Rosetta silent file (secondary structure, phi, psi, omega in degrees, C-alpha in Angstrom):
SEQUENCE: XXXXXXXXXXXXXXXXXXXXXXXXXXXXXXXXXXXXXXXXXXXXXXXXXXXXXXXXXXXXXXXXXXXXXXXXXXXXXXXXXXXXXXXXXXXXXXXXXXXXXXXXXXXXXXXXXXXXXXXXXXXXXXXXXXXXXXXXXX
SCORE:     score description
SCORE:     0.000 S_00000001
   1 L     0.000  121.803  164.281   -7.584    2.034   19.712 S_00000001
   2 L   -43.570  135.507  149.245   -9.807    4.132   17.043 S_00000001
   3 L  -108.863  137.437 -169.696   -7.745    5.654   14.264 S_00000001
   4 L   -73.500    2.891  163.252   -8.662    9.119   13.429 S_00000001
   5 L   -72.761   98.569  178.957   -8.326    7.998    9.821 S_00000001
   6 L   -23.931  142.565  158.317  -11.945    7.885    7.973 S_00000001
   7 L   -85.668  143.404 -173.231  -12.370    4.443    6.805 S_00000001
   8 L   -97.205  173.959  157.191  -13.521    4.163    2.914 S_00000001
   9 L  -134.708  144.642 -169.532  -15.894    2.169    0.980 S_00000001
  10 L   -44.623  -40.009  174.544  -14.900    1.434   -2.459 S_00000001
  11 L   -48.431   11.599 -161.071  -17.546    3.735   -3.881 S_00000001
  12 L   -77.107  124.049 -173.271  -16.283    6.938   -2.438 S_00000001
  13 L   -98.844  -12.265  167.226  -16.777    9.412   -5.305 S_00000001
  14 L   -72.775  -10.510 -172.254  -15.211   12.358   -3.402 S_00000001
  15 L   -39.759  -50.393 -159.622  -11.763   11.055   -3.425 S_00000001
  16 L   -81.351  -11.549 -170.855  -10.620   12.462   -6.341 S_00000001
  17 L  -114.793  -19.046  158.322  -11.977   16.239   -5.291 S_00000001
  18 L   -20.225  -46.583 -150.615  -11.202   15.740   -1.609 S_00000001
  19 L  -107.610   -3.355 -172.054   -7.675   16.624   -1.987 S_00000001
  20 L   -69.442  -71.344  176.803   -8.163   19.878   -4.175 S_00000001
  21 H   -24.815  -66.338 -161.090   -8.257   22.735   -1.149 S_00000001
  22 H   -91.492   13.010  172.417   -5.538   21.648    0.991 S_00000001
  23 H   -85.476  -37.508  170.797   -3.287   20.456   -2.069 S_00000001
  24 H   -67.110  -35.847  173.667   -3.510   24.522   -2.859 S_00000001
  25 H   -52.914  -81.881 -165.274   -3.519   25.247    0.575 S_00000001
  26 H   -54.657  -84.984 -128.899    0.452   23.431    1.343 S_00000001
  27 H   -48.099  -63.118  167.215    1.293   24.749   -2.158 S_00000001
  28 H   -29.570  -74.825 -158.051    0.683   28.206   -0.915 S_00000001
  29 H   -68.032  -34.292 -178.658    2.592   27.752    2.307 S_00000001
  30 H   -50.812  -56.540 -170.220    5.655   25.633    0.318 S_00000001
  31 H   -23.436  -58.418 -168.104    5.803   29.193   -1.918 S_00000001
  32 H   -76.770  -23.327  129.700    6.025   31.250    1.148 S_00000001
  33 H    -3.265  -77.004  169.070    8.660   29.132    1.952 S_00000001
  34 H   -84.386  -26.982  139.816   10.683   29.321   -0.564 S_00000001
  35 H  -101.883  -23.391  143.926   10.314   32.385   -0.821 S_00000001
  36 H    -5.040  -93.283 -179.797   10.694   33.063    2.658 S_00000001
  37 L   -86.400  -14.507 -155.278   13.825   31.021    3.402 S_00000001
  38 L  -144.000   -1.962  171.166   15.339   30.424    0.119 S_00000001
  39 L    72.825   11.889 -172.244   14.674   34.470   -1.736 S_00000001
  40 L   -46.920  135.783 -179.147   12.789   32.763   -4.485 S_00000001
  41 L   -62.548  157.155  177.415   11.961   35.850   -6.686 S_00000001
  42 H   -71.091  -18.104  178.257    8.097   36.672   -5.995 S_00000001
  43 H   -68.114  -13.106  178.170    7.685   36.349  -10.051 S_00000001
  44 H   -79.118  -39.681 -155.648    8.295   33.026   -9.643 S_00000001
  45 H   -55.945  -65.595 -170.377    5.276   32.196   -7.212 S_00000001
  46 H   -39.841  -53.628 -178.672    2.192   31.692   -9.502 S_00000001
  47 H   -47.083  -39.377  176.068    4.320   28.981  -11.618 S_00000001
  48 H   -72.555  -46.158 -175.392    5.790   27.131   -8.193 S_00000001
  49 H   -71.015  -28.344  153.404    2.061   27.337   -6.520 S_00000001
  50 H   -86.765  -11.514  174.207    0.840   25.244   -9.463 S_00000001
  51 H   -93.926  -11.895  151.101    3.365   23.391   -9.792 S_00000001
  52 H   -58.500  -67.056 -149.919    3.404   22.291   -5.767 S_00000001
  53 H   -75.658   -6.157  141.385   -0.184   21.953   -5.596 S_00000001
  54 H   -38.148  -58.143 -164.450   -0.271   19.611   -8.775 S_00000001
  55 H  -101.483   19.724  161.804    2.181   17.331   -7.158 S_00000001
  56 H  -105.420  -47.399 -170.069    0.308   17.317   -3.648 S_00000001
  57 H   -62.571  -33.665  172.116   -2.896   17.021   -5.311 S_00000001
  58 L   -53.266  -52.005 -176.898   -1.199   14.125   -7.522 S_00000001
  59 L  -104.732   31.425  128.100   -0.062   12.176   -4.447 S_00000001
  60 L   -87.136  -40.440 -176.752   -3.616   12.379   -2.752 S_00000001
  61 L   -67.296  -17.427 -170.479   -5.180   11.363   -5.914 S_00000001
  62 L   -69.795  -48.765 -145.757   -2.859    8.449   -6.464 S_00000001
  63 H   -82.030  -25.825  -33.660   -3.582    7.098   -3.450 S_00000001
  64 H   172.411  -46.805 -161.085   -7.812    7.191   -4.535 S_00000001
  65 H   -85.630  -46.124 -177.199   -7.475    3.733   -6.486 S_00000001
  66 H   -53.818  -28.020  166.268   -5.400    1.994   -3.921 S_00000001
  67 H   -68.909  -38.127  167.986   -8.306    2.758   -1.138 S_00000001
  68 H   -66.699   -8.680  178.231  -10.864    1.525   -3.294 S_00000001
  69 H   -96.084  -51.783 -161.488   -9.433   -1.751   -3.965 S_00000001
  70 H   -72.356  -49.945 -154.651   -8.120   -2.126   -0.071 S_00000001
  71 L    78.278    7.647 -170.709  -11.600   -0.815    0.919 S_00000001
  72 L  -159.278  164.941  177.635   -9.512    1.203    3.594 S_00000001
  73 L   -87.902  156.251 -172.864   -6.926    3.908    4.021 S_00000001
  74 L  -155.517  121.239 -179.762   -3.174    2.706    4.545 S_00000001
  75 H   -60.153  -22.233 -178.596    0.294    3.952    5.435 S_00000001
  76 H   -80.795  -22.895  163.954    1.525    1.119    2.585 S_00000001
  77 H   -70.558  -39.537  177.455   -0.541    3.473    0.204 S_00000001
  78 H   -69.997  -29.113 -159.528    1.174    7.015    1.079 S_00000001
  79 H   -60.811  -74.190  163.118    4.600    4.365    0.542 S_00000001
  80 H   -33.926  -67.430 -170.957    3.370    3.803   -2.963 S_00000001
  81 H   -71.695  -24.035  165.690    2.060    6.795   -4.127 S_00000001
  82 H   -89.356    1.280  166.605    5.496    8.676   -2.878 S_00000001
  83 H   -76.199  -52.883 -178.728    7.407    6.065   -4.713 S_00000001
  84 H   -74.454  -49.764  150.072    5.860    6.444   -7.706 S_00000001
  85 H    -5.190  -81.703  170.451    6.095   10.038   -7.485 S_00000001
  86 H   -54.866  -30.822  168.610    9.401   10.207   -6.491 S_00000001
  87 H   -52.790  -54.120  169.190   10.399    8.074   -8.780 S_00000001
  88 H   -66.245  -58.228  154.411    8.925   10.234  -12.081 S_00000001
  89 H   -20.694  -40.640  170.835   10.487   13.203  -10.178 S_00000001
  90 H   -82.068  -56.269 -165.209   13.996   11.952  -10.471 S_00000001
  91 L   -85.540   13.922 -176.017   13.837   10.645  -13.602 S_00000001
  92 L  -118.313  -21.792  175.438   12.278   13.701  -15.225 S_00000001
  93 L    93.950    0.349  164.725   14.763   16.198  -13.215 S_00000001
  94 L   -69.976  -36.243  156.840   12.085   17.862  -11.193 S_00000001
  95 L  -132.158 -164.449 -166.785   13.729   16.700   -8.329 S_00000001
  96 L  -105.105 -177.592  171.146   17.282   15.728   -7.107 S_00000001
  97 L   -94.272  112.473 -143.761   17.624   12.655   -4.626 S_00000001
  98 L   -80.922  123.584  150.194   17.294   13.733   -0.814 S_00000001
  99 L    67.359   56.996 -168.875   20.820   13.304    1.196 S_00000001
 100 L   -83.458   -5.270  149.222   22.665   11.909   -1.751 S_00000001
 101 L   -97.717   24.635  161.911   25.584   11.586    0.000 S_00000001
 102 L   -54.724  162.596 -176.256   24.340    9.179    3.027 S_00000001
 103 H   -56.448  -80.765  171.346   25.663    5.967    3.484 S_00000001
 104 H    -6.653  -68.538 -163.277   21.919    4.248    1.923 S_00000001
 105 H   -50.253  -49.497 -177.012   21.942    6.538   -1.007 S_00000001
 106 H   -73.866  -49.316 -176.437   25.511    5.368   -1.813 S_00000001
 107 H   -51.664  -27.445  152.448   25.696    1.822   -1.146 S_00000001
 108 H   -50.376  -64.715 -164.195   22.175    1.783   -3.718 S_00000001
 109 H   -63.363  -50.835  176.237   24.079    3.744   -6.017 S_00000001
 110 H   -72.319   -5.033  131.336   27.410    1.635   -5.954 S_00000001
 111 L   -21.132  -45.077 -162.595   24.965   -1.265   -6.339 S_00000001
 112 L    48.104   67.251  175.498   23.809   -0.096   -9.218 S_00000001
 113 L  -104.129  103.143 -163.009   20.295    0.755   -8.517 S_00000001
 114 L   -35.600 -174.148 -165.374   19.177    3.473  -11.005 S_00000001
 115 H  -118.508  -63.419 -173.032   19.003    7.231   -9.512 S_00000001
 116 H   -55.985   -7.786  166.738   14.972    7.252  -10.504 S_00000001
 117 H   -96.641  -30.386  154.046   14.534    3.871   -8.123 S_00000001
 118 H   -48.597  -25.186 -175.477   16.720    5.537   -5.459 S_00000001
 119 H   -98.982  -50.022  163.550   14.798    8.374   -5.533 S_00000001
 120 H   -71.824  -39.310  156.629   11.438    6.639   -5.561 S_00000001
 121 H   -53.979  -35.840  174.219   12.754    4.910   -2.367 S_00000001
 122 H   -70.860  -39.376 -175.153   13.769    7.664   -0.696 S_00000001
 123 H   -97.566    2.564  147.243   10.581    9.888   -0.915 S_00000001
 124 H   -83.415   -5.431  157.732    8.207    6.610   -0.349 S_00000001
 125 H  -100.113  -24.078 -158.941    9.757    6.078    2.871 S_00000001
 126 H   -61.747  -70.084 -160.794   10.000    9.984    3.430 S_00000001
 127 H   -59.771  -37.811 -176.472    6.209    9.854    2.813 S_00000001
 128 H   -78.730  -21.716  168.430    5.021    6.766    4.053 S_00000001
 129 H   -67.641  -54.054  177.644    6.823    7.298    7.234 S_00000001
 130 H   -26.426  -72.622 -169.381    5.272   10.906    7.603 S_00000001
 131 H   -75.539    3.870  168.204    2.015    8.836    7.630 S_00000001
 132 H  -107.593    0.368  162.566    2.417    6.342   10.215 S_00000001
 133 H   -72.156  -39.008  165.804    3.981    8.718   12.450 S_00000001
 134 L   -71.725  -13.969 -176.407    0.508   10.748   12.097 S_00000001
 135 L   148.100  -34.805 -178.181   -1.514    8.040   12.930 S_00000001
 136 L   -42.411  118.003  176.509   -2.260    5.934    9.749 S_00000001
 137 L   -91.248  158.394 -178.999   -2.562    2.594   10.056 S_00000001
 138 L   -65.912    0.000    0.000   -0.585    0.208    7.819 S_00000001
């Protein structure tokens, strides 16, 4: 079975510019989102729409080195690049840790597995799952 995922060759020089539209694009719709569903004042939106499509554009671009070294696209690449994300995310306070009281989250935590490697675990399986449920091979 074909995967509808281009395949790369290391050379691809678009990688890095690839990801600029639709990282503005989902940025856009997270805004209307949030403000949507969550009343986010509207004064807030320019500051949230760069700061979404920075960290979508961030976790396409991430992913840019690992296909040139692989020579191929990978679901083990979205894993990575939302680890390391998530990870920076936590420990900088951009974001919290998804469903911090599940069972996982605590037994890591009573473990004593930092809240920025808990956090990079959680949103590099969020992400890496995302992409082998679309199609992505590992």
């Amino acid at each position: 079975m074909e995967s509808s995922f281009r395949t790369m060759d290391s050379g691809d020089p678009g990688c890095f510019t690839r990801h600029i539209v639709s990282s503005v694009i989902n940025g856009g719709l997270l805004v209307a989102m949030d403000t949507g569903l969550h009343n986010a004042p509207i004064k807030q939106a320019p500051n949230s729409l760069l700061r979404y499509s920075v960290a979508i554009y961030t976790y396409g671009a991430l992913q840019c080195p690992m296909e040139a070294i692989h020579g191929r696209q990978s679901a083990l690449h979205n894993y990575a690049a939302g680890g390391i994300l998530g990870h920076i995310a936590v420990e900088k306070g951009w974001l919290s840790i998804p469903f911090p009281n599940s069972r996982p989250v605590y037994q890591l935590m009573s473990k004593g597995v930092s809240r920025p490697a808990v956090g990079g675990l959680m949103y590099g399986g969020f992400l890496g799952t995302i992409a082998v449920v679309m199609g992505k091979p590992l």
